[in-house]
Structure formats: C-alpha cells, structure tokens
C-alpha cells in the first residue's frame, strides 16, 4: 500500500481525506492492525505545546522621519538584537527586561504583540550621514510594523530527558522546580502526540514542510540547533533528545492560546510554543510509527544535581509511567509533573485535523530532507591551534 | 460540625502562650496544624479547626482577646484559568495534594478546600497562573 502527496492533497481538496489525530490512530491500529489502518487513513495529526527557549521573532519597524540606523533597541524595556540593517531587530524569548529581575522578558513582548497590544519601542543610534536620527521613543503593534515573523532555531524536540534532583536543596531549573531528595520528577514531551516521535526518521518532515505554528501557519526552515541522530532507540523511536526543528512563521495569524510567555523561577522567561505537524500516511511504515504509544516511548531520567553535560541517565521510564502521576526511583514513589501541556497538544492535533478536513491546510513535500546523520558537539576551552 | 481554616499571627511575646491548648480544652475544638513558622516579627500558624460553629466563633474571639490576629483562609491561592496552560508543573510540587491532573481531559484541577496556602505552586507555575492573595 503506497500513497502520494498528490493523492492526499487531491482528497483534501475534495473534502474526502481521512484525517485522524495520533491518539485516534493508536486506537485504530490497535483494533484493526497496521495494514487496514494504512488503507483507511490519509493523514495523522500531531501536536505539542511546551517551553521552547530557542524562540524569537524578527521585526522590521519601518523607517522614521528623519531615518535612524538603530544601534540599540528595547521593546517594553527588553533589549532586542539589532546588529542588522537600520530598522530590523530580533527579539529573543529569554532576553530579560533591563534592570528588574527575571520575571519579564522577550517572551512576554512576543505574547503582547500576538494579543494585539501596543509595545513600547525605544532605540538609540550614533547617527550617520544617511541615518541622521539618534534616538526614537514610540509604540509599535503587529498592525504598524512591516514584518513580524517568528524564527525559532530549536523547537519541537523529538524527545527529552526527565529531570530529578538528588541533592538536599530545591533546584530551580528550566525543567521547573525540582524538590530535594528526588521529591519530584519533571518531563517535557507530548509523548505519543509529539510530532517528531511519530515520524522518527523524519521521512516526511524536512525543509519547507508546512506546519501548525503558534495558532497560525509556519514552515520547517532548517534542522534545529543541536539536531542529532546519534541517539539510542527503543521500539523504533529515540529514547532521548534527538532531532528538532528550526521553524518560521508569520506572527500575524498566531494566537496567545498557542504562544504563551512562561517564567521559570530562578531561571528566567521562556516561550510556550504550540506546534503541530501532519504526517502523511504514505505507507505502512509511517502508520506504524504514527501509532507508537506512550508505553513504548522511553526517556532517560537525569539527576540535575549533577551539574555537568556528561551526567549519565539513572534509568529509563516510559511516558505511560510518567503520565500516571508517579514513577518509582530507587524504590521510592516519586510524583511527576509535565512541563508540556498534553491538554494543548491534544487541542493542536484536533485543530490541525479540522483545518485539513476543511481544506484550510494542504500538505507539502519537503524541499530538502533534514540530515540523516548528525552528532552533537560540545564546547571546550582550547587554543587557536586546537580548534582547527 | 464545621471545618474552617485560619491564619493566626502572633506578636513575639505571645509565642510562649499555650493558646492552642485552651482552644481544645475550653472550646472543644479539634484542629490540625497545616503550617507553622516563627520569624523576627512573631509567629504564624495556619490551622484547620473542626468543631461546633458557635464554639469556633467563641474560640476565634478568645484568640483575638489574647492579641492574636486571626484571618480566615478563604481564597488564599487562586488559579487564573485564562493563563493556565494545564501543563501540570504544580501537581508534583503541591505538598497538600490540592492540585490534581484530571486524566480524562488532561486539565489541572485545583481543590481549594485542600489548599494550605504554602505558595509553592505560585513560584513554580510557568505561565504565572497561580497567584497568592495578600
């Protein structure tokens, strides 16, 4: 049984495509088997909503009178990077507001823009013959700027580690608050709904793939940073953080329902991003991977008290165990918390399904596949000679 | 019988008074200490009181006559539904099992009656949906 993108899109156009969420596909495969399910289903939709620190947005503010070549830019007092042309800037999600703690940052600015609110813009410059102006203080909104598009270098991790803490004091991490003496364990994947776990070798996800991004439409732009393929597998899916995506999409059309400023106490701001990827069921292999269940997907448990990039996993647990509310570590029942909202992941998979069924979303074949072999390199302190 | 929660604030000189003993002996109230701390400004005790409604009222009056500031705990921690993403970060943090993940629809349920107002969920909530009321 083979199916092509053209066939699927023709069915979508006619309103005949059979689209299921990954949860529905799991049930179908359980009752009918892979072969029958493959014949029946054209597309399986996925979803994830979690903290994705490597996120941000490019904005072009438009030219002032007289013009300015912005050298420093602040949006609601959060510095944005403007080492680009005159009025281009990049606001990063984790950038902190100047001078007042760690609660507010770039993520909040992005959420504000998406909510349609006015954002305070301040810029300074050294002044040139072509750009004489030296400062500006004004307001912008998604209505006023030329372009505002999200470009996130690392989103939608294929899988991720589970965090716990063996030490005697609470730790405040990007994996949330970790209570002492293995007081809790936190995880951050939508598991059986998570996009890249449903097509683990990324056969159908590559550069140019159209996706659901933050409530709007986006595209896969590149391999995500720290993309790696050299990860252990169980049941055909990576059992630790592996591949991920760099994504791009217009902020206009996105919504704060799927783009939410987050704050991790003691760590700082991050952006909650909702992503959904449609998996075209081209053959049985894809149906098999799209129907992998939580109890078949494993993640390593890491002790964050060991503050080293080389910490070894203590053990592996699966997502059915994590989602049950407790896991057993060294004979002790430890409560679990998710940082990724399964509720929203489900909503995204449903939303994407309905967009496809209404012909508001057509599938795209990747222009270029993402790397099939990639290692992740460390950063070492070395000499000029050693680095070459 | 009724169950109510109170936050009691003591001045430093009251810390040695056996007031909880009086509550039991003279007012026939059962209580559960949910949280206790003593700092430079005095002491703070969060108790859940179980007893006849009239006796609870009398007990509270006694505490006030002793110079204890009594504040009933109604809505100390609140959940802003419009900000909550239902991730569940707070679930494993709550020492009172007042926050629960509903595994049918994967929403986070906050049971106010179990809340001991420790505030641990407030600092652990990524979208800042859990708020502590002063």
Short mmCIF file of C-alpha atoms in Angstrom, two decimals:
data_model
loop_
_atom_site.label_atom_id
_atom_site.label_comp_id
_atom_site.label_asym_id
_atom_site.label_seq_id
_atom_site.Cartn_x
_atom_site.Cartn_y
_atom_site.Cartn_z
CA UNK A 1 0.00 0.00 0.00
CA UNK A 2 1.51 3.28 -1.17
CA UNK A 3 0.10 6.76 -1.24
CA UNK A 4 1.49 10.01 -2.68
CA UNK A 5 1.28 13.62 -1.54
CA UNK A 6 -0.64 14.44 -4.72
CA UNK A 7 -3.26 11.82 -3.95
CA UNK A 8 -3.62 13.04 -0.38
CA UNK A 9 -3.90 16.70 -1.37
CA UNK A 10 -6.44 15.87 -4.08
CA UNK A 11 -8.55 14.16 -1.41
CA UNK A 12 -8.13 17.11 0.96
CA UNK A 13 -9.29 19.45 -1.78
CA UNK A 14 -12.38 17.37 -2.38
CA UNK A 15 -13.04 17.11 1.34
CA UNK A 16 -12.62 13.32 1.20
CA UNK A 17 -9.38 12.89 3.14
CA UNK A 18 -9.46 10.65 6.20
CA UNK A 19 -7.61 12.52 8.92
CA UNK A 20 -7.02 11.28 12.45
CA UNK A 21 -5.15 12.56 15.45
CA UNK A 22 -2.27 10.40 16.68
CA UNK A 23 -4.42 9.30 19.62
CA UNK A 24 -7.19 8.15 17.27
CA UNK A 25 -4.64 6.43 15.03
CA UNK A 26 -3.34 4.46 18.01
CA UNK A 27 -6.82 3.14 18.75
CA UNK A 28 -7.47 2.30 15.12
CA UNK A 29 -4.21 0.36 14.76
CA UNK A 30 -4.95 -1.49 17.98
CA UNK A 31 -8.35 -2.62 16.75
CA UNK A 32 -7.71 -3.07 13.00
CA UNK A 33 -3.98 -3.61 12.64
CA UNK A 34 -1.43 -1.57 10.70
CA UNK A 35 -2.36 -2.86 7.25
CA UNK A 36 -6.03 -1.95 7.42
CA UNK A 37 -5.36 1.34 9.18
CA UNK A 38 -2.89 2.35 6.47
CA UNK A 39 -5.52 1.77 3.80
CA UNK A 40 -8.07 3.82 5.68
CA UNK A 41 -6.10 6.83 6.91
CA UNK A 42 -4.51 9.54 4.75
CA UNK A 43 -3.10 11.85 7.40
CA UNK A 44 -2.28 11.61 11.11
CA UNK A 45 -2.04 14.87 13.00
CA UNK A 46 0.26 15.50 15.96
CA UNK A 47 0.73 18.29 18.48
CA UNK A 48 2.95 19.59 21.23
CA UNK A 49 2.89 22.62 23.48
CA UNK A 50 5.88 23.26 25.69
CA UNK A 51 8.55 25.69 26.80
CA UNK A 52 10.81 26.31 23.83
CA UNK A 53 13.57 28.69 24.88
CA UNK A 54 15.17 28.92 21.46
CA UNK A 55 12.42 31.08 20.04
CA UNK A 56 12.08 34.67 18.95
CA UNK A 57 10.87 36.99 16.25
CA UNK A 58 12.29 39.23 13.55
CA UNK A 59 10.62 42.61 13.28
CA UNK A 60 11.05 45.39 10.75
CA UNK A 61 9.74 48.57 12.36
CA UNK A 62 9.57 50.77 9.26
CA UNK A 63 11.58 53.99 8.77
CA UNK A 64 11.20 57.07 10.91
CA UNK A 65 11.41 60.70 9.73
CA UNK A 66 14.27 61.55 9.72
CA UNK A 67 15.56 57.98 9.42
CA UNK A 68 17.55 56.16 12.10
CA UNK A 69 20.00 53.26 11.95
CA UNK A 70 19.13 51.67 15.24
CA UNK A 71 22.14 50.61 17.27
CA UNK A 72 20.34 49.61 20.47
CA UNK A 73 16.69 48.63 20.63
CA UNK A 74 14.37 47.95 23.55
CA UNK A 75 10.83 46.58 23.33
CA UNK A 76 8.93 47.13 26.58
CA UNK A 77 12.42 47.66 28.01
CA UNK A 78 13.63 44.25 26.83
CA UNK A 79 16.76 44.56 24.64
CA UNK A 80 16.41 43.24 21.10
CA UNK A 81 19.30 42.44 18.76
CA UNK A 82 19.70 44.99 16.01
CA UNK A 83 23.13 44.28 14.53
CA UNK A 84 21.36 44.12 11.19
CA UNK A 85 20.10 46.73 8.73
CA UNK A 86 18.71 50.04 10.03
CA UNK A 87 15.31 49.05 11.41
CA UNK A 88 15.49 45.26 11.63
CA UNK A 89 15.67 43.58 15.03
CA UNK A 90 15.35 40.15 16.60
CA UNK A 91 13.61 39.81 19.93
CA UNK A 92 14.65 36.62 21.72
CA UNK A 93 12.26 34.84 24.10
CA UNK A 94 14.67 34.52 27.03
CA UNK A 95 16.07 38.07 26.95
CA UNK A 96 15.41 39.80 30.29
CA UNK A 97 13.89 43.23 30.78
CA UNK A 98 16.56 45.74 31.78
CA UNK A 99 17.02 46.25 35.47
CA UNK A 100 14.14 44.43 37.15
CA UNK A 101 14.64 40.82 37.97
CA UNK A 102 13.89 37.75 35.91
CA UNK A 103 10.14 37.63 35.56
CA UNK A 104 9.59 39.56 32.36
CA UNK A 105 11.35 39.06 29.05
CA UNK A 106 11.21 38.74 25.30
CA UNK A 107 8.59 36.00 25.51
CA UNK A 108 6.21 38.48 27.17
CA UNK A 109 6.83 41.03 24.43
CA UNK A 110 6.02 38.41 21.78
CA UNK A 111 2.86 37.38 23.63
CA UNK A 112 1.82 41.03 23.86
CA UNK A 113 2.29 41.56 20.13
CA UNK A 114 0.28 38.45 19.30
CA UNK A 115 -2.51 39.62 21.63
CA UNK A 116 -2.69 42.77 19.52
CA UNK A 117 -1.33 45.05 22.25
CA UNK A 118 0.85 48.13 21.81
CA UNK A 119 4.53 47.58 22.61
CA UNK A 120 6.87 50.38 23.64
CA UNK A 121 9.83 50.83 21.28
CA UNK A 122 12.93 52.77 22.25
CA UNK A 123 16.07 52.94 20.13
CA UNK A 124 19.35 54.81 20.17
CA UNK A 125 21.88 55.35 17.39
CA UNK A 126 25.21 57.02 16.66
CA UNK A 127 23.85 58.83 13.61
CA UNK A 128 25.27 58.64 10.09
CA UNK A 129 25.05 60.83 7.00
CA UNK A 130 22.34 58.56 5.65
CA UNK A 131 20.62 57.95 9.02
CA UNK A 132 20.96 61.21 11.00
CA UNK A 133 18.48 60.49 13.79
CA UNK A 134 19.98 59.45 17.15
CA UNK A 135 17.03 58.24 19.17
CA UNK A 136 13.37 57.40 18.99
CA UNK A 137 10.69 56.65 21.58
CA UNK A 138 7.37 55.35 20.26
CA UNK A 139 4.92 52.45 20.17
CA UNK A 140 4.53 49.60 17.71
CA UNK A 141 1.98 46.85 17.18
CA UNK A 142 1.50 44.00 14.75
CA UNK A 143 -0.61 46.45 12.72
CA UNK A 144 2.12 49.10 12.49
CA UNK A 145 5.23 47.11 11.61
CA UNK A 146 6.23 45.86 8.16
CA UNK A 147 7.16 42.30 9.05
CA UNK A 148 6.98 40.35 12.28
CA UNK A 149 7.81 36.71 11.91
CA UNK A 150 8.76 34.10 14.37
CA UNK A 151 12.02 32.33 13.68
CA UNK A 152 12.81 29.68 16.26
CA UNK A 153 16.17 27.94 15.92
CA UNK A 154 15.25 24.96 18.12
CA UNK A 155 11.70 23.75 18.67
CA UNK A 156 9.66 20.55 18.96
CA UNK A 157 12.31 18.22 20.37
CA UNK A 158 11.79 14.63 19.37
CA UNK A 159 12.08 13.51 22.98
CA UNK A 160 13.61 14.90 26.13
CA UNK A 161 15.12 13.85 29.44
CA UNK A 162 13.25 13.56 32.72
CA UNK A 163 14.65 15.79 35.46
CA UNK A 164 15.02 14.94 39.12
CA UNK A 165 17.21 16.15 41.98
CA UNK A 166 19.21 14.02 44.43
CA UNK A 167 20.61 16.97 46.37
CA UNK A 168 19.47 18.37 49.69
CA UNK A 169 18.12 21.62 48.38
CA UNK A 170 15.44 22.56 45.87
CA UNK A 171 16.73 23.44 42.41
CA UNK A 172 15.24 26.00 40.06
CA UNK A 173 15.82 24.89 36.50
CA UNK A 174 14.38 25.18 33.01
CA UNK A 175 12.75 21.86 33.91
CA UNK A 176 10.89 23.63 36.69
CA UNK A 177 11.27 23.40 40.42
CA UNK A 178 12.99 20.16 41.41
CA UNK A 179 12.35 19.21 45.02
CA UNK A 180 15.20 17.79 47.13
CA UNK A 181 15.82 14.06 47.68
CA UNK A 182 14.05 13.01 44.46
CA UNK A 183 10.97 14.88 45.67
CA UNK A 184 9.57 15.03 42.13
CA UNK A 185 10.43 14.36 38.52
CA UNK A 186 9.55 16.63 35.62
CA UNK A 187 9.31 15.80 31.93
CA UNK A 188 8.65 17.74 28.78
CA UNK A 189 7.26 15.85 25.81
CA UNK A 190 3.82 15.21 24.46
CA UNK A 191 4.94 11.56 24.01
CA UNK A 192 2.51 9.75 21.75
CA UNK A 193 1.23 13.07 20.34
CA UNK A 194 4.66 14.63 19.82
CA UNK A 195 5.34 15.43 16.14
CA UNK A 196 8.87 14.11 15.64
CA UNK A 197 8.23 10.89 17.55
CA UNK A 198 5.53 9.94 15.04
CA UNK A 199 7.89 10.01 12.06
CA UNK A 200 11.12 9.26 13.91
CA UNK A 201 13.46 9.26 10.89
CA UNK A 202 11.81 12.42 9.51
CA UNK A 203 10.88 10.79 6.23
CA UNK A 204 8.10 13.34 5.69
CA UNK A 205 9.40 16.30 7.72
CA UNK A 206 12.07 18.43 6.08
CA UNK A 207 12.84 21.92 4.86
CA UNK A 208 9.65 23.53 3.61
CA UNK A 209 7.20 21.27 5.43
CA UNK A 210 4.08 23.25 6.30
CA UNK A 211 3.17 23.06 9.99
CA UNK A 212 0.80 24.47 12.60
CA UNK A 213 2.82 27.09 14.50
CA UNK A 214 1.55 29.10 17.44
CA UNK A 215 -2.01 29.03 16.17
CA UNK A 216 -1.07 30.05 12.65
CA UNK A 217 0.77 28.53 9.72
CA UNK A 218 4.51 28.02 9.74
CA UNK A 219 7.19 26.09 7.93
CA UNK A 220 10.18 23.98 8.81
CA UNK A 221 13.13 26.22 7.96
CA UNK A 222 16.14 24.08 8.77
CA UNK A 223 17.44 21.41 11.10
CA UNK A 224 17.12 22.70 14.65
CA UNK A 225 20.27 23.61 16.57
CA UNK A 226 21.81 20.64 18.40
CA UNK A 227 19.94 18.37 15.97
CA UNK A 228 21.32 14.89 16.43
CA UNK A 229 20.59 11.48 15.06
CA UNK A 230 23.09 9.54 17.19
CA UNK A 231 20.64 8.64 19.94
CA UNK A 232 19.60 5.30 21.44
CA UNK A 233 16.29 3.89 20.22
CA UNK A 234 13.61 1.72 21.74
CA UNK A 235 10.67 0.39 19.76
CA UNK A 236 11.97 2.30 16.75
CA UNK A 237 11.86 5.73 18.38
CA UNK A 238 14.65 7.75 20.03
CA UNK A 239 14.76 7.28 23.79
CA UNK A 240 16.39 10.66 24.48
CA UNK A 241 16.58 14.15 22.98
CA UNK A 242 17.37 13.74 19.30
CA UNK A 243 16.13 15.65 16.31
CA UNK A 244 14.36 19.00 16.48
CA UNK A 245 13.25 21.74 14.12
CA UNK A 246 14.06 25.31 13.23
CA UNK A 247 10.71 26.84 12.30
CA UNK A 248 9.45 30.05 10.78
CA UNK A 249 6.04 31.67 10.52
CA UNK A 250 4.18 34.98 10.46
CA UNK A 251 3.27 36.28 13.94
CA UNK A 252 0.13 37.67 12.35
CA UNK A 253 -2.34 34.85 12.49
CA UNK A 254 -0.85 33.35 15.65
CA UNK A 255 -2.70 33.49 18.95
CA UNK A 256 -1.83 33.68 22.63
CA UNK A 257 -3.71 30.41 23.03
CA UNK A 258 -0.74 28.66 21.44
CA UNK A 259 2.00 31.16 22.18
CA UNK A 260 2.36 31.87 25.86
CA UNK A 261 5.03 33.71 27.84
CA UNK A 262 6.36 31.47 30.59
CA UNK A 263 8.61 32.12 33.51
CA UNK A 264 10.76 29.62 35.32
CA UNK A 265 11.52 30.87 38.80
CA UNK A 266 15.27 31.23 39.20
CA UNK A 267 15.90 30.56 35.51
CA UNK A 268 14.00 33.25 33.65
CA UNK A 269 11.48 33.61 30.84
CA UNK A 270 10.76 31.14 28.08
CA UNK A 271 8.10 30.87 25.43
CA UNK A 272 5.41 28.22 25.38
CA UNK A 273 5.03 27.32 21.71
CA UNK A 274 2.36 25.13 20.16
CA UNK A 275 3.41 23.09 17.13
CA UNK A 276 1.53 20.52 15.10
CA UNK A 277 2.85 18.53 12.16
CA UNK A 278 0.71 16.46 9.79
CA UNK A 279 2.13 13.03 8.99
CA UNK A 280 1.05 11.82 5.53
CA UNK A 281 0.46 8.09 5.67
CA UNK A 282 2.44 7.19 2.55
CA UNK A 283 2.91 3.57 3.57
CA UNK A 284 2.60 1.08 6.43
CA UNK A 285 5.89 2.11 7.96
CA UNK A 286 4.57 5.60 8.61
CA UNK A 287 1.31 4.24 10.03
CA UNK A 288 3.32 2.01 12.35
CA UNK A 289 5.43 4.90 13.68
CA UNK A 290 2.48 7.28 13.84
CA UNK A 291 0.71 4.84 16.14
CA UNK A 292 3.53 4.34 18.65
CA UNK A 293 2.09 4.59 22.16
CA UNK A 294 3.22 6.29 25.37
CA UNK A 295 4.18 2.94 26.93
CA UNK A 296 6.56 2.30 24.01
CA UNK A 297 8.32 5.66 24.20
CA UNK A 298 11.12 5.90 26.77
CA UNK A 299 13.03 8.82 28.23
CA UNK A 300 16.18 8.92 30.38
CA UNK A 301 15.93 10.12 33.99
CA UNK A 302 18.67 12.65 34.73
CA UNK A 303 19.87 13.91 38.08
CA UNK A 304 20.08 17.69 37.74
CA UNK A 305 22.10 17.86 40.97
CA UNK A 306 24.99 16.68 38.80
CA UNK A 307 25.76 19.96 37.06
CA UNK A 308 27.65 18.50 34.12
CA UNK A 309 26.93 17.93 30.45
CA UNK A 310 28.21 14.39 30.98
CA UNK A 311 25.67 13.24 33.54
CA UNK A 312 24.58 9.69 32.81
CA UNK A 313 20.94 8.65 32.88
CA UNK A 314 19.91 6.96 36.13
CA UNK A 315 17.31 4.83 34.41
CA UNK A 316 14.71 4.92 31.65
CA UNK A 317 10.97 5.36 32.13
CA UNK A 318 8.18 5.43 29.57
CA UNK A 319 5.57 8.11 29.06
CA UNK A 320 2.70 5.94 30.28
CA UNK A 321 4.50 5.70 33.63
CA UNK A 322 5.28 9.43 33.66
CA UNK A 323 1.71 10.31 32.81
CA UNK A 324 0.33 8.03 35.55
CA UNK A 325 1.46 10.65 38.10
CA UNK A 326 4.25 8.72 39.80
CA UNK A 327 7.37 6.82 38.81
CA UNK A 328 9.50 4.60 41.00
CA UNK A 329 13.06 5.76 41.58
CA UNK A 330 15.23 3.61 43.86
CA UNK A 331 12.13 2.02 45.35
CA UNK A 332 10.60 5.38 46.17
CA UNK A 333 7.36 6.60 44.58
CA UNK A 334 8.13 9.97 43.05
CA UNK A 335 5.46 12.37 41.84
CA UNK A 336 5.75 13.54 38.24
CA UNK A 337 4.92 16.82 36.57
CA UNK A 338 4.80 17.66 32.91
CA UNK A 339 6.06 20.96 31.57
CA UNK A 340 4.47 20.20 28.25
CA UNK A 341 0.70 20.59 28.19
CA UNK A 342 -0.92 17.39 26.97
CA UNK A 343 -4.23 19.24 27.01
CA UNK A 344 -2.94 21.76 24.47
CA UNK A 345 -1.07 19.11 22.46
CA UNK A 346 -4.38 17.32 22.01
CA UNK A 347 -6.10 20.58 21.09
CA UNK A 348 -3.45 21.29 18.43
CA UNK A 349 -3.76 17.82 16.89
CA UNK A 350 -7.55 18.31 16.79
CA UNK A 351 -7.25 21.83 15.37
CA UNK A 352 -4.86 20.72 12.65
CA UNK A 353 -7.14 17.81 11.80
CA UNK A 354 -10.09 20.13 11.34
CA UNK A 355 -8.01 22.59 9.27
CA UNK A 356 -7.01 19.77 6.91
CA UNK A 357 -10.56 18.43 6.70
CA UNK A 358 -11.81 21.91 5.82
CA UNK A 359 -9.12 22.26 3.13
CA UNK A 360 -7.53 25.16 5.01
CA UNK A 361 -4.26 23.27 5.22
CA UNK A 362 -2.63 21.31 2.41
CA UNK A 363 0.33 19.02 2.92
CA UNK A 364 3.71 19.87 1.44
CA UNK A 365 6.51 17.57 0.43
CA UNK A 366 9.85 18.61 1.91
CA UNK A 367 12.09 20.57 -0.47
CA UNK A 368 15.20 19.07 1.13
CA UNK A 369 15.30 16.36 3.80
CA UNK A 370 16.95 17.06 7.15
CA UNK A 371 20.30 15.37 7.91
CA UNK A 372 20.21 11.62 8.34
CA UNK A 373 23.43 11.61 10.33
CA UNK A 374 24.40 14.28 12.82
CA UNK A 375 26.39 14.29 16.05
CA UNK A 376 26.17 16.94 18.71
CA UNK A 377 29.45 18.68 19.51
CA UNK A 378 30.50 20.10 22.86
CA UNK A 379 32.21 23.44 23.52
CA UNK A 380 35.66 23.04 25.03
CA UNK A 381 38.11 25.67 26.13
CA UNK A 382 41.03 25.27 23.74
CA UNK A 383 43.73 27.14 21.84
CA UNK A 384 43.57 28.65 18.36
CA UNK A 385 45.52 25.68 17.02
CA UNK A 386 43.48 23.01 18.77
CA UNK A 387 40.16 24.30 17.47
CA UNK A 388 41.15 23.85 13.81
CA UNK B 1 -19.84 20.47 62.99
CA UNK B 2 -17.89 22.78 60.73
CA UNK B 3 -14.37 22.95 59.34
CA UNK B 4 -12.66 26.28 58.81
CA UNK B 5 -9.10 27.38 58.16
CA UNK B 6 -7.47 30.31 59.92
CA UNK B 7 -4.15 32.02 59.70
CA UNK B 8 -3.03 33.21 63.13
CA UNK B 9 -0.41 35.90 63.52
CA UNK B 10 1.32 36.31 66.90
CA UNK B 11 3.49 39.05 68.23
CA UNK B 12 6.82 37.68 69.56
CA UNK B 13 5.71 37.92 73.22
CA UNK B 14 2.74 35.63 72.55
CA UNK B 15 4.82 32.80 71.16
CA UNK B 16 5.07 31.12 74.59
CA UNK B 17 1.32 31.24 75.39
CA UNK B 18 -0.41 27.80 75.29
CA UNK B 19 -3.31 29.13 73.26
CA UNK B 20 -3.90 26.02 71.18
CA UNK B 21 -4.30 24.04 74.38
CA UNK B 22 -7.04 26.43 75.51
CA UNK B 23 -8.80 26.01 72.18
CA UNK B 24 -9.02 22.28 72.75
CA UNK B 25 -9.81 22.33 76.46
CA UNK B 26 -12.21 25.25 76.79
CA UNK B 27 -13.85 25.33 73.36
CA UNK B 28 -13.78 21.64 72.43
CA UNK B 29 -12.21 22.33 69.07
CA UNK B 30 -10.14 19.85 67.14
CA UNK B 31 -7.53 21.33 64.94
CA UNK B 32 -4.83 20.36 62.53
CA UNK B 33 -1.71 22.47 62.18
CA UNK B 34 -1.11 22.90 58.46
CA UNK B 35 1.81 25.26 58.66
CA UNK B 36 3.79 26.97 61.41
CA UNK B 37 6.68 29.37 61.44
CA UNK B 38 8.35 31.78 63.80
CA UNK B 39 10.27 34.75 62.44
CA UNK B 40 11.53 38.07 63.88
CA UNK B 41 8.09 39.66 63.52
CA UNK B 42 6.44 36.91 65.54
CA UNK B 43 4.74 33.65 64.70
CA UNK B 44 2.34 32.43 62.08
CA UNK B 45 0.16 29.39 62.42
CA UNK B 46 -2.16 28.00 59.77
CA UNK B 47 -4.75 25.76 61.38
CA UNK B 48 -7.80 23.88 60.27
CA UNK B 49 -10.40 23.93 63.01
CA UNK B 50 -13.09 21.33 63.38
CA UNK B 51 -15.95 21.87 65.83
CA UNK B 52 -19.40 23.30 66.50
CA UNK B 53 -19.91 26.57 64.59
CA UNK B 54 -20.73 28.52 67.78
CA UNK B 55 -17.65 27.16 69.53
CA UNK B 56 -15.45 28.12 66.57
CA UNK B 57 -16.77 31.68 66.79
CA UNK B 58 -16.06 31.76 70.53
CA UNK B 59 -12.60 30.29 70.01
CA UNK B 60 -11.78 32.96 67.46
CA UNK B 61 -12.99 35.65 69.88
CA UNK B 62 -10.73 34.17 72.58
CA UNK B 63 -7.73 34.28 70.23
CA UNK B 64 -8.46 37.89 69.37
CA UNK B 65 -8.76 38.77 73.06
CA UNK B 66 -5.27 37.31 73.52
CA UNK B 67 -3.94 39.67 70.87
CA UNK B 68 -3.70 37.16 68.04
CA UNK B 69 -4.58 38.48 64.61
CA UNK B 70 -6.96 36.00 63.03
CA UNK B 71 -7.57 35.83 59.31
CA UNK B 72 -9.83 33.26 57.84
CA UNK B 73 -8.42 31.50 54.83
CA UNK B 74 -10.93 31.58 52.06
CA UNK B 75 -9.18 32.20 48.81
CA UNK B 76 -5.52 32.47 49.50
CA UNK B 77 -4.20 30.90 46.35
CA UNK B 78 -6.12 31.46 43.14
CA UNK B 79 -5.82 29.92 39.70
CA UNK B 80 -6.17 32.23 36.74
CA UNK B 81 -7.87 29.96 34.23
CA UNK B 82 -7.09 32.27 31.34
CA UNK B 83 -3.34 31.87 31.92
CA UNK B 84 -3.20 28.22 32.96
CA UNK B 85 -1.94 26.01 30.13
CA UNK B 86 -2.78 22.81 32.03
CA UNK B 87 0.82 21.64 31.85
CA UNK B 88 0.76 20.21 35.36
CA UNK B 89 4.04 21.57 36.71
CA UNK B 90 2.31 22.45 40.00
CA UNK B 91 0.94 18.95 40.52
CA UNK B 92 4.10 17.36 41.91
CA UNK B 93 5.02 20.48 43.87
CA UNK B 94 1.87 20.72 45.99
CA UNK B 95 2.52 19.14 49.42
CA UNK B 96 -1.20 19.02 50.24
CA UNK B 97 -2.39 17.11 47.15
CA UNK B 98 -4.65 20.07 46.42
CA UNK B 99 -3.73 20.08 42.74
CA UNK B 100 -4.53 17.16 40.56
CA UNK B 101 -4.21 16.24 36.90
CA UNK B 102 -7.56 15.06 35.59
CA UNK B 103 -6.52 12.16 33.37
CA UNK B 104 -9.77 12.17 31.44
CA UNK B 105 -9.37 15.58 29.83
CA UNK B 106 -5.81 16.43 30.96
CA UNK B 107 -6.79 19.60 32.76
CA UNK B 108 -5.36 20.68 36.09
CA UNK B 109 -7.91 20.72 38.91
CA UNK B 110 -7.30 22.93 41.94
CA UNK B 111 -9.08 21.83 45.12
CA UNK B 112 -9.23 24.94 47.22
CA UNK B 113 -10.51 23.09 50.28
CA UNK B 114 -7.27 21.12 50.50
CA UNK B 115 -5.01 24.14 49.90
CA UNK B 116 -2.75 25.07 52.81
CA UNK B 117 -1.65 28.32 51.17
CA UNK B 118 2.04 27.47 51.26
CA UNK B 119 2.54 29.24 47.94
CA UNK B 120 4.89 26.61 46.47
CA UNK B 121 2.74 26.34 43.35
CA UNK B 122 2.91 30.09 42.83
CA UNK B 123 6.65 30.23 42.24
CA UNK B 124 6.61 27.01 40.24
CA UNK B 125 3.87 27.96 37.78
CA UNK B 126 5.47 28.75 34.38
CA UNK B 127 2.61 30.88 32.91
CA UNK B 128 2.12 32.53 36.34
CA UNK B 129 -1.48 31.38 36.62
CA UNK B 130 -1.26 30.53 40.34
CA UNK B 131 -1.40 33.67 42.44
CA UNK B 132 -1.07 34.34 46.13
CA UNK B 133 -3.53 36.82 47.58
CA UNK B 134 -2.18 39.02 50.33
#
